[in-house]
DNA sequence: CTGAAAGCGCTTACAG
DNA sequence: CTGAAAGCGCTTACAG
């Protein structure tokens, strides 16, 4: 067990034979202390395993050291958000901040109590009432994926190149012999959904194929997901070409397509290719395993936190909109192998 | 926007025309202040929207107000842990505490820095090295599900009745006509896994059927999951009866069975029943949807936090092992319908 | 039953 | 370049 009470600034100062002020200056890297003194203080702080008492620092600086994460309501693609959250935590640890999640049940008083220094909102949606409330607090906000235009601009944002990954998926469909790829989107107007959709439409236009979209609506989500699959896979209309590939944006849709393809006389990975726009561990367990876009959520979360740090450091100074891009990569699996492997 | 600076104790005291000490006593419910004064202070605090400054309180009481959650490494059944975490947060909010997650990548220095008041460990496993380190800190610990005997006892625990839910699942298999139910377990020796396994063996003994277990090992988890399914569904040995129902403990196994049943000439929900020991939203999206045990993770998380509060309140006083049970319920879906619906 | 006072550990103007 | 001092908001012995 480590020492019960961690070393205090006073102890460091005494050992280094300087005042607490000097020690504080040395540790925070501010000018006003000679290089030799600074080095000595840093060495002793290191030896004693010193780190500043969070409560004292927060009290003095009127901060809370808390970064709050806001996730979309009713998230089914849990793994992405869980990983992204851990990414934020990874990075927050370095600056001694604490990360917590805001439950959607949190009342206004609860949010006031929370008293965060900043908010990271993943996949902000214009339909989320809590998000609107959070924006009103005026706290520094970093958005994971772009903020919808209807909402006030964030101080920083981290984005993925969904256009590129969508094109890569569609190209791999084509390479495996598919000629009529369809899209299943959720009804929520999160910006990444719009980006995938736009990239899909553009790809279709370039290739000269007619876009086929189905929306799994929010109300009665399970049934509407089934309806979307059915709409795409029943060839009730001989005028429209048969859908031979599906890019699904939510894991619910993916799983529904994978598990019901046989009912419609299709064989996934052979005469029906399928891919997911967000990867998840479960997609590696299905048979066949499902090709998906690895959005590198952990890295994405880390980047969100480092943008947040820049925003907090800037304080009220004008920074413009800080933007960072996190690269994605497609994990190719058996579901897009095509007939001829 | 609410007032920039929340009301302070001093303001409350001034308005109530008492000393800060008296106001503090009144608010904390301690004796030493007359009833009329107490009522006045409480009313004024309410009016001003007063709540104690976390940093000041923490500094004064040498606490951090942080509750850290430790999840198993490599969790695939994300939704359960996410919900349980939100449950902890729900409840922590009432006592003004902040909840954070401990990433498994966190180094020893990081853990010292974290400086939590207590730790809630979900599904503690004897194989988790981080958990062993956390136990050494001597911080108050509440475990979600029982602690393995090898590890030091927690101060409190919250458990589910896995025996009852396992029996309910197995009984429903039998009611739908299955005669040879099998179990797929993960290799991790989490106590709930052992409990389900024990309940399964006991049920088999009572029913006079031979238990059939497969383990999906950790290394090469995806492949071993497939192997487990194959082992159960290929009738290579005419001496052993054909498995006609499977209870899978992880969502990976469930999805693998559901998506590969057809390959083995089986039809899920008809001649092959399947159920999951932990429910997840994705199980509602497969076709057929999968019967599963709803462990009520949010309620479970809330209960963990309320046990933690009791532990913290007791301080060093001997409390014995505080235990709470959270009821579960089986969500019956099409995967266990059986041939004759 | 109530008030005056100390002090948690830090940061930061201010004076030397 | 360095030191002495104030004060963030709270809790809690201590004295009346």
XYZ file of C-alpha atoms (C1' of nucleotides) in Angstrom:
714
model
C 0.000 0.000 0.000
C 1.221 3.480 -0.769
C 1.461 6.143 1.899
C -1.931 6.984 3.337
C -1.675 10.730 2.700
C -0.037 11.713 -0.563
C 2.697 14.326 -0.326
C 1.556 17.912 -0.161
C 2.969 20.978 -1.801
C 4.167 22.166 1.579
C 6.294 19.052 2.007
C 7.794 19.470 -1.423
C 8.557 23.120 -0.680
C 10.171 22.299 2.643
C 12.347 19.576 1.179
C 13.384 21.861 -1.648
C 13.928 24.702 0.819
C 11.735 27.140 -1.045
C 8.390 28.735 -0.327
C 5.170 27.008 -1.308
C 4.681 29.724 -3.894
C 7.992 29.002 -5.535
C 7.252 25.282 -5.542
C 3.866 25.903 -7.095
C 5.411 28.089 -9.796
C 8.064 25.534 -10.531
C 5.552 22.704 -10.850
C 3.133 24.595 -13.027
C 5.917 25.617 -15.387
C 5.298 29.297 -14.914
C 8.154 31.812 -15.035
C 9.287 33.448 -11.835
C 11.635 30.843 -10.533
C 15.238 30.080 -11.468
C 16.035 27.069 -13.580
C 18.107 25.394 -10.898
C 15.353 25.842 -8.307
C 12.771 24.558 -10.726
C 14.809 21.471 -11.458
C 15.301 20.785 -7.764
C 11.601 21.190 -7.020
C 10.628 18.925 -9.879
C 13.062 16.265 -8.779
C 11.814 16.313 -5.207
C 8.177 16.304 -6.274
C 8.983 13.256 -8.366
C 10.703 11.568 -5.440
C 7.812 12.193 -3.099
C 5.293 11.104 -5.697
C 3.640 14.466 -5.376
C 0.558 15.361 -7.316
C -1.682 18.282 -6.542
C -4.715 17.707 -4.378
C -7.653 17.915 -6.755
C -10.074 19.352 -4.245
C -7.743 22.139 -3.203
C -6.881 23.065 -6.739
C -10.512 23.001 -7.783
C -11.546 25.108 -4.839
C -8.895 27.665 -5.536
C -9.442 27.858 -9.273
C -13.237 27.553 -9.166
C -13.221 24.540 -11.430
C -14.513 21.060 -10.880
C -12.058 19.039 -12.926
C -15.037 17.170 -14.316
C -15.587 16.482 -17.984
C -19.087 15.254 -18.718
C -19.910 13.008 -21.625
C -23.277 13.192 -23.310
C -24.286 10.145 -25.327
C -27.301 9.886 -27.604
C -30.403 8.476 -25.956
C -31.224 4.790 -26.458
C -27.896 3.847 -27.911
C -27.856 0.377 -29.324
C -24.373 0.530 -30.793
C -23.005 0.438 -27.292
C -19.553 -0.731 -28.026
C -18.674 2.365 -30.020
C -19.706 4.720 -27.235
C -18.125 2.620 -24.544
C -14.830 2.623 -26.381
C -15.021 6.316 -27.128
C -15.715 6.999 -23.459
C -12.655 5.023 -22.451
C -10.676 7.024 -24.977
C -11.763 10.242 -23.299
C -10.804 8.787 -19.923
C -7.384 7.680 -21.180
C -6.539 11.170 -22.121
C -8.247 12.961 -19.235
C -6.154 11.006 -16.808
C -3.033 12.801 -17.979
C -4.432 16.188 -16.997
C -5.881 14.836 -13.755
C -9.446 15.358 -14.818
C -12.349 13.085 -14.050
C -14.762 11.907 -16.702
C -18.355 11.049 -16.079
C -21.415 10.209 -18.139
C -24.588 12.267 -18.073
C -27.659 10.077 -17.856
C -30.601 11.252 -19.895
C -32.747 11.029 -16.823
C -30.765 13.816 -15.193
C -32.950 16.704 -14.142
C -31.987 20.322 -14.405
C -30.922 20.520 -10.774
C -28.778 17.473 -11.270
C -27.050 19.084 -14.196
C -26.365 22.241 -12.186
C -24.931 20.129 -9.412
C -22.737 18.259 -11.831
C -20.883 21.447 -12.489
C -18.596 20.199 -15.232
C -15.740 22.185 -16.737
C -16.674 20.997 -20.190
C -18.957 18.697 -22.119
C -18.151 16.214 -24.835
C -21.225 15.297 -26.852
C -21.015 12.257 -29.076
C -23.168 12.170 -32.180
C -25.229 15.202 -31.229
C -28.731 15.098 -32.616
C -31.080 18.037 -33.039
C -33.829 15.909 -31.516
C -32.125 15.423 -28.185
C -33.781 17.734 -25.647
C -31.080 17.199 -23.052
C -28.423 18.368 -25.441
C -30.287 21.607 -26.027
C -30.386 22.183 -22.278
C -26.700 21.445 -21.964
C -25.881 23.924 -24.699
C -27.724 26.604 -22.771
C -25.342 26.274 -19.879
C -22.728 27.865 -22.100
C -20.101 25.367 -20.962
C -17.245 24.652 -23.361
C -18.451 21.935 -25.675
C -16.603 19.580 -27.968
C -18.646 17.450 -30.302
C -17.749 13.968 -31.458
C -18.888 14.132 -35.080
C -20.243 17.396 -36.394
C -22.883 19.423 -34.618
C -26.153 19.668 -36.551
C -26.522 23.133 -38.057
C -29.645 23.792 -35.969
C -27.655 23.672 -32.759
C -25.214 26.294 -31.617
C -21.645 25.741 -32.724
C -19.269 23.843 -30.447
C -15.834 25.126 -29.480
C -14.216 22.079 -30.989
C -15.143 18.999 -32.970
C -13.659 15.673 -33.926
C -14.857 14.041 -37.103
C -14.402 10.877 -39.130
C -14.245 10.718 -42.878
C -17.488 8.852 -43.421
C -17.514 9.672 -47.127
C -14.287 7.804 -47.701
C -15.283 4.761 -45.657
C -18.705 4.621 -47.299
C -17.110 4.706 -50.732
C -14.679 1.991 -49.710
C -17.525 -0.248 -48.573
C -19.537 0.396 -51.728
C -16.493 -0.218 -53.911
C -15.877 -3.510 -52.158
C -19.503 -4.464 -52.766
C -18.959 -3.750 -56.442
C -15.658 -5.593 -56.502
C -17.415 -8.680 -55.153
C -19.960 -8.492 -57.924
C -22.864 -6.564 -56.410
C -24.663 -4.180 -58.714
C -27.486 -2.859 -56.575
C -26.413 -1.795 -53.080
C -29.006 -0.451 -50.639
C -28.755 1.556 -47.440
C -30.614 1.155 -44.146
C -30.413 4.234 -41.950
C -31.825 5.113 -38.566
C -34.311 7.924 -38.388
C -32.144 10.048 -36.101
C -30.587 12.888 -38.046
C -27.134 12.596 -36.584
C -24.648 14.239 -38.896
C -22.645 11.097 -39.558
C -25.825 9.421 -40.767
C -26.375 12.284 -43.190
C -22.783 12.063 -44.354
C -22.994 8.350 -45.074
C -26.272 8.905 -46.860
C -24.858 11.721 -48.974
C -21.793 9.663 -49.860
C -24.041 6.763 -50.818
C -26.214 8.916 -53.072
C -23.189 10.409 -54.717
C -21.614 7.001 -55.283
C -24.856 5.782 -56.831
C -24.981 8.774 -59.130
C -21.402 8.252 -60.216
C -22.067 4.588 -60.894
C -25.371 5.267 -62.558
C -27.402 3.071 -60.215
C -30.639 4.045 -58.525
C -30.290 4.588 -54.757
C -32.385 2.331 -52.525
C -32.863 3.599 -48.974
C -34.887 2.316 -46.093
C -35.309 4.052 -42.759
C -35.770 2.187 -39.500
C -37.924 4.613 -37.602
C -37.692 5.239 -33.909
C -41.121 4.237 -32.763
C -41.429 0.504 -32.748
C -37.815 0.244 -33.727
C -37.611 -3.558 -33.726
C -40.590 -3.935 -36.047
C -39.533 -1.120 -38.359
C -36.084 -2.667 -38.637
C -37.711 -5.900 -39.784
C -39.879 -3.965 -42.204
C -36.827 -2.290 -43.725
C -35.155 -5.635 -44.347
C -38.323 -7.068 -45.845
C -38.798 -4.065 -48.101
C -35.321 -4.503 -49.511
C -35.300 -8.266 -49.867
C -38.742 -9.127 -51.182
C -38.607 -8.763 -54.938
C -42.265 -7.856 -55.165
C -41.678 -5.477 -57.975
C -40.003 -6.828 -61.080
C -39.288 -3.319 -62.322
C -36.764 -2.509 -59.613
C -33.517 -4.421 -59.730
C -32.857 -6.924 -56.963
C -30.890 -5.589 -54.009
C -27.710 -7.625 -53.742
C -25.830 -5.675 -51.074
C -26.818 -3.746 -47.966
C -24.932 -1.195 -45.950
C -26.637 -0.862 -42.578
C -25.904 2.001 -40.223
C -26.954 0.416 -36.957
C -26.010 -2.928 -35.514
C -29.687 -3.716 -35.003
C -30.304 -3.532 -38.732
C -27.205 -5.513 -39.542
C -28.158 -8.344 -37.246
C -31.673 -8.395 -38.529
C -30.497 -8.664 -42.119
C -27.928 -11.337 -41.300
C -30.377 -13.474 -39.379
C -33.307 -13.118 -41.738
C -31.572 -13.308 -45.108
C -32.193 -17.039 -45.370
C -35.951 -16.506 -45.005
C -35.810 -14.440 -48.160
C -33.841 -17.139 -49.910
C -30.582 -15.261 -49.690
C -27.158 -16.345 -48.574
C -25.121 -13.656 -46.822
C -21.659 -13.237 -48.274
C -22.697 -14.937 -51.486
C -25.762 -13.525 -53.228
C -26.320 -10.920 -50.532
C -23.406 -8.838 -49.322
C -23.719 -6.895 -46.133
C -21.650 -4.404 -44.199
C -22.054 -2.206 -41.158
C -21.139 1.465 -40.958
C -19.964 1.047 -37.352
C -17.949 -1.920 -36.219
C -18.673 -3.786 -33.005
C -17.226 -6.920 -31.440
C -20.471 -8.798 -32.014
C -20.031 -8.474 -35.773
C -17.052 -10.767 -35.519
C -19.198 -13.507 -33.969
C -21.898 -13.858 -36.529
C -21.623 -16.450 -39.217
C -20.521 -15.143 -41.629
C -18.731 -12.346 -39.806
C -19.756 -8.893 -41.000
C -17.554 -6.379 -42.794
C -17.674 -3.046 -40.988
C -16.102 0.366 -40.680
C -13.747 0.544 -37.757
C -14.185 4.137 -36.615
C -11.370 3.654 -34.092
C -13.563 4.885 -31.281
C -10.898 4.793 -28.595
C -8.617 7.023 -30.620
C -11.633 9.138 -31.454
C -12.414 9.607 -27.764
C -8.806 10.465 -26.970
C -8.837 13.084 -29.661
C -12.063 14.568 -28.317
C -10.422 14.981 -24.939
C -7.294 16.530 -26.341
C -9.385 19.032 -28.264
C -11.240 19.732 -25.035
C -7.959 20.431 -23.315
C -7.043 22.951 -25.962
C -10.425 24.594 -25.590
C -10.113 24.798 -21.808
C -6.611 26.154 -22.049
C -7.784 28.891 -24.370
C -10.514 29.858 -21.899
C -12.544 32.744 -23.229
C -9.943 33.612 -25.850
C -11.257 33.298 -29.373
C -10.044 30.052 -30.930
C -12.398 29.570 -33.817
C -13.710 26.064 -34.297
C -10.968 23.562 -33.539
C -11.345 20.535 -35.791
C -9.551 17.216 -35.762
C -10.058 14.252 -38.069
C -9.628 10.655 -36.961
C -8.897 8.165 -39.697
C -11.107 5.126 -40.154
C -10.469 1.767 -41.730
C -12.700 -0.910 -43.107
C -12.473 -4.347 -41.546
C -13.225 -6.753 -44.352
C -14.934 -9.956 -43.267
C -16.762 -12.843 -44.896
C -20.062 -11.003 -45.381
C -18.660 -9.177 -48.399
C -16.663 -12.033 -49.890
C -18.972 -12.538 -52.834
C -19.708 -15.764 -54.634
C -16.248 -16.346 -55.959
C -13.779 -16.292 -53.159
C -28.861 30.361 -17.803
C -28.763 30.024 -14.061
C -26.727 32.374 -11.910
C -23.042 32.179 -12.735
C -21.939 31.425 -9.175
C -24.212 29.128 -7.199
C -25.196 30.331 -3.766
C -22.686 29.752 -0.996
C -23.195 28.663 2.550
C -22.269 32.147 3.688
C -25.129 33.660 1.690
C -27.574 31.179 3.119
C -26.340 31.920 6.636
C -26.614 35.666 6.137
C -30.127 35.455 4.748
C -31.170 33.189 7.575
C -29.376 35.449 10.058
C -27.361 32.664 11.605
C -23.697 31.783 11.593
C -22.226 29.647 8.846
C -21.734 26.935 11.406
C -25.397 26.912 12.327
C -26.368 26.841 8.665
C -24.019 23.961 8.042
C -25.446 22.033 10.978
C -28.981 22.674 9.843
C -28.279 21.515 6.311
C -26.429 18.395 7.303
C -29.216 17.396 9.654
C -26.971 17.297 12.670
C -28.273 18.229 16.112
C -27.179 21.461 17.678
C -29.643 23.846 16.109
C -33.255 24.597 17.022
C -36.045 23.247 14.871
C -37.301 26.647 13.857
C -33.832 27.783 12.823
C -33.275 24.581 10.925
C -36.525 25.007 9.038
C -35.676 28.585 8.149
C -32.220 27.645 6.921
C -33.574 24.811 4.830
C -36.207 27.030 3.275
C -33.706 29.702 2.378
C -31.229 27.183 1.013
C -34.022 25.846 -1.148
C -34.916 29.324 -2.354
C -31.355 30.168 -3.258
C -30.841 26.822 -4.949
C -27.967 26.192 -2.614
C -25.893 23.070 -2.817
C -22.531 22.598 -1.205
C -19.438 23.307 -3.243
C -17.960 19.897 -3.964
C -14.358 21.046 -3.990
C -14.639 22.793 -0.632
C -16.389 19.895 0.996
C -13.906 17.433 -0.434
C -10.969 19.507 0.688
C -12.336 19.839 4.167
C -13.312 16.210 4.589
C -10.322 14.725 2.746
C -12.539 12.903 0.320
C -12.734 13.073 -3.427
C -16.415 12.416 -3.973
C -15.380 10.005 -6.695
C -16.721 6.494 -7.071
C -14.724 4.432 -9.528
C -16.213 1.592 -11.513
C -14.113 -1.366 -12.506
C -15.437 -3.424 -15.406
C -14.038 -6.749 -16.576
C -11.477 -6.485 -19.348
C -12.586 -7.083 -22.939
C -16.270 -6.903 -22.230
C -18.348 -7.962 -25.153
C -21.710 -7.781 -23.419
C -21.412 -4.030 -23.399
C -24.997 -3.140 -22.935
C -25.208 -4.758 -19.508
C -22.223 -2.842 -18.174
C -23.282 0.400 -19.771
C -26.690 0.160 -18.177
C -25.264 -0.841 -14.827
C -22.916 2.118 -14.981
C -25.796 4.467 -15.636
C -27.589 2.907 -12.691
C -24.649 3.748 -10.449
C -24.656 7.288 -11.817
C -28.399 7.683 -11.244
C -27.986 6.971 -7.626
C -24.662 8.730 -7.090
C -26.179 11.946 -8.302
C -28.419 12.095 -5.251
C -25.458 12.152 -2.904
C -23.535 14.557 -5.127
C -20.871 12.043 -5.987
C -19.179 11.648 -9.330
C -18.816 8.307 -11.030
C -16.025 7.393 -13.360
C -14.766 4.289 -15.097
C -11.306 2.869 -14.568
C -9.677 1.899 -17.847
C -7.637 -1.266 -17.727
C -4.757 0.609 -19.236
C -4.484 2.764 -16.118
C -1.059 2.607 -14.536
C -0.398 2.552 -10.844
C 0.317 6.276 -10.698
C -2.919 6.926 -12.493
C -4.812 4.912 -9.946
C -3.206 6.805 -7.063
C -4.128 10.058 -8.748
C -7.691 8.926 -9.212
C -8.084 8.898 -5.486
C -11.589 7.465 -5.304
C -13.658 7.198 -2.148
C -14.836 3.766 -3.173
C -14.756 1.194 -5.922
C -17.579 -0.753 -7.482
C -16.321 -3.821 -9.309
C -18.705 -5.537 -11.669
C -18.290 -9.246 -12.229
C -14.941 -9.458 -10.484
C -12.737 -12.194 -11.825
C -9.756 -13.770 -10.097
C -7.827 -13.430 -13.344
C -8.041 -9.669 -13.514
C -4.678 -8.235 -12.453
C -6.004 -4.708 -12.151
C -8.628 -5.804 -9.692
C -5.974 -7.333 -7.469
C -4.120 -4.029 -7.474
C -7.279 -2.135 -6.655
C -8.002 -4.420 -3.732
C -4.586 -3.629 -2.326
C -5.468 0.023 -2.007
C -7.817 -0.985 0.782
C -10.520 1.335 -0.525
C -14.109 0.421 0.311
C -15.241 -2.005 -2.325
C -18.679 -3.140 -3.397
C -18.896 -5.956 -5.862
C -21.563 -6.402 -8.479
C -22.081 -10.162 -8.313
C -20.141 -12.129 -5.761
C -16.430 -11.779 -5.273
C -14.471 -14.924 -6.136
C -13.319 -16.655 -2.981
C -9.666 -16.163 -3.936
C -9.989 -12.414 -3.639
C -10.375 -10.502 -0.411
C -13.944 -9.945 0.699
C -15.740 -6.767 -0.329
C -17.565 -4.516 2.121
C -20.785 -4.975 0.224
C -22.167 -6.971 -2.664
C -25.173 -6.984 -4.936
C -26.215 -10.246 -6.489
C -28.769 -11.674 -8.875
C -30.500 -14.977 -8.466
C -28.903 -16.728 -11.393
C -30.061 -20.120 -10.186
C -33.692 -19.134 -10.475
C -33.350 -17.539 -13.888
C -31.325 -20.468 -15.193
C -33.991 -22.888 -14.008
C -36.683 -20.745 -15.594
C -34.880 -20.816 -18.924
C -34.283 -24.548 -18.752
C -37.886 -25.175 -17.772
C -39.079 -23.140 -20.720
C -36.801 -25.174 -22.987
C -38.450 -28.294 -21.635
C -41.939 -26.833 -21.937
C -41.271 -26.163 -25.619
C -40.280 -29.756 -26.117
C -36.509 -29.747 -25.777
C -34.992 -32.760 -24.060
C -31.269 -32.120 -24.314
C -30.241 -28.585 -23.374
C -26.581 -27.558 -23.564
C -24.604 -24.705 -22.061
C -21.925 -22.505 -23.640
C -19.864 -20.627 -21.071
C -16.965 -18.214 -21.314
C -13.690 -19.297 -19.813
C -13.583 -16.459 -17.308
C -14.419 -17.711 -13.854
C -16.723 -14.913 -12.898
C -18.970 -16.039 -10.083
C -22.198 -15.581 -11.999
C -20.846 -17.916 -14.650
C -20.176 -20.515 -11.988
C -23.635 -20.019 -10.552
C -25.352 -20.533 -13.881
C -23.219 -23.568 -14.491
C -24.025 -25.053 -11.094
C -27.741 -24.418 -11.570
C -27.550 -26.056 -14.983
C -25.818 -29.149 -13.631
C -28.298 -29.435 -10.841
C -31.250 -29.077 -13.183
C -29.804 -31.770 -15.411
C -29.383 -34.076 -12.456
C -32.935 -33.493 -11.302
C -34.223 -34.147 -14.803
C -31.959 -37.104 -15.314
C -30.306 -35.745 -18.447
C -26.584 -35.654 -19.122
C -25.089 -32.161 -18.994
C -23.447 -30.888 -22.178
C -21.059 -27.976 -21.708
C -18.784 -26.155 -24.077
C -16.340 -23.439 -23.138
C -15.436 -20.578 -25.446
C -11.884 -19.925 -24.393
C -10.279 -16.531 -24.202
C -7.497 -16.892 -26.677
C -8.832 -16.771 -30.177
C -12.263 -16.111 -28.793
C -14.045 -15.794 -32.132
C -12.737 -19.116 -33.380
C -13.338 -20.934 -30.114
C -16.894 -19.639 -30.060
C -17.445 -21.150 -33.485
C -15.858 -24.363 -32.314
C -18.220 -24.557 -29.354
C -21.258 -24.188 -31.600
C -19.922 -26.799 -33.983
C -19.197 -29.217 -31.175
C -22.764 -28.990 -29.963
C -24.531 -29.062 -33.294
C -22.667 -31.678 -35.307
C -24.170 -35.011 -34.465
C -20.936 -36.839 -35.122
C -21.574 -39.283 -32.372
C -24.765 -41.304 -32.524
C -24.358 -42.318 -28.901
C -24.906 -38.863 -27.452
C -28.386 -37.435 -27.805
C -28.854 -34.494 -30.151
C -28.654 -31.088 -28.518
C -31.971 -29.350 -29.094
C -31.553 -26.276 -26.900
C -28.641 -24.027 -25.982
C -28.238 -21.555 -23.176
C -25.339 -19.260 -24.023
C -23.736 -16.996 -21.451
C -22.225 -14.404 -23.758
C -23.833 -12.496 -26.574
C -21.008 -13.543 -28.875
C -21.944 -17.177 -28.449
C -25.621 -16.476 -28.847
C -25.136 -14.644 -32.113
C -22.852 -17.291 -33.415
C -25.375 -20.020 -32.696
C -28.252 -18.024 -34.170
C -26.409 -17.210 -37.362
C -24.862 -20.602 -37.924
C -27.739 -22.889 -36.941
C -28.937 -23.142 -40.524
C -25.547 -24.454 -41.630
C -26.061 -27.361 -39.295
C -29.521 -27.914 -40.699
C -31.255 -26.441 -37.679
C -34.017 -23.918 -37.398
C -33.784 -21.639 -34.375
C -36.979 -21.481 -32.381
C -38.201 -24.738 -33.903
C -35.842 -27.684 -33.662
C -33.169 -25.663 -31.906
C -34.132 -23.475 -28.978
C -31.726 -20.851 -27.774
C -31.541 -18.381 -24.952
C -29.009 -15.940 -23.541
C -28.104 -15.594 -19.886
C -27.744 -11.815 -20.258
C -30.176 -9.755 -22.265
C -29.055 -7.051 -24.665
C -30.935 -4.828 -27.095
C -29.365 -6.619 -30.044
C -31.121 -9.843 -29.079
C -34.398 -8.192 -29.971
C -33.220 -7.546 -33.516
C -32.239 -11.001 -34.607
C -34.666 -13.140 -36.476
C -35.979 -14.924 -34.514
C -35.469 -12.678 -31.502
C -33.666 -14.401 -28.653
C -35.087 -15.219 -25.241
C -32.834 -13.862 -22.526
C -32.514 -13.129 -18.852
C -33.132 -9.486 -18.108
C -30.780 -8.882 -15.202
C -32.213 -5.384 -14.812
C -28.759 -3.880 -14.983
C -29.831 -0.309 -14.318
C -31.545 -1.297 -11.115
C -28.569 -3.481 -10.322
C -26.226 -0.515 -10.714
C -28.428 1.681 -8.571
C -28.400 -0.925 -5.857
C -24.623 -1.186 -6.024
C -24.375 2.521 -5.411
C -26.814 2.511 -2.543
C -24.858 -0.289 -0.895
C -21.734 1.790 -1.455
C -23.383 4.699 0.305
C -24.136 2.543 3.295
C -20.550 1.330 3.343
C -19.169 4.861 3.168
C -21.504 6.042 5.872
C -20.356 3.268 8.160
C -16.745 4.281 7.608
C -14.428 2.030 9.525
C -17.219 0.719 11.700
C -17.755 -3.003 11.341
C -20.748 -3.676 9.130
C -20.236 -7.249 8.108
C -20.863 -7.996 4.463
C -23.821 -5.988 3.233
C -25.723 -7.992 0.633
C -28.585 -6.984 -1.623
C -30.390 -9.078 -4.206
C -31.811 -7.666 -7.410
C -34.588 -9.647 -9.011
C -34.290 -10.818 -12.584
C -36.878 -11.750 -15.139
C -36.792 -13.785 -18.282
C -37.816 -12.067 -21.492
C -39.388 -14.777 -23.597
C -38.935 -14.329 -27.322
C -39.360 -16.393 -30.459
C -36.121 -18.355 -30.096
C -37.704 -20.584 -27.470
C -41.149 -20.905 -29.013
C -40.692 -24.503 -30.052
C -42.245 -26.276 -33.009
C -45.841 -26.003 -31.947
C -46.708 -22.429 -31.184
C -28.570 26.297 21.403
C -25.299 29.576 18.824
C -20.950 32.149 17.253
C -16.056 32.914 16.360
C -12.179 30.561 14.548
C -9.163 27.263 12.542
C -7.737 24.869 8.715
C -8.139 21.376 4.573
C -4.113 22.304 0.109
C -3.754 24.981 -3.326
C -2.877 29.405 -6.480
C -1.828 34.024 -7.153
C -1.583 38.755 -6.705
C 1.616 41.588 -3.925
C 5.632 43.267 -1.718
C 10.402 42.792 -1.179
C 13.993 35.914 -8.552
C 11.718 34.725 -3.891
C 8.665 34.923 0.421
C 4.666 36.125 3.247
C -0.183 36.290 2.962
C -4.824 36.037 1.459
C -8.579 33.373 0.381
C -11.462 29.745 -2.456
C -16.169 27.318 0.577
C -16.721 24.184 3.563
C -16.840 21.394 8.321
C -15.962 20.891 12.997
C -13.962 21.127 17.326
C -14.237 24.756 20.866
C -15.878 28.328 23.786
C -19.723 30.865 25.280
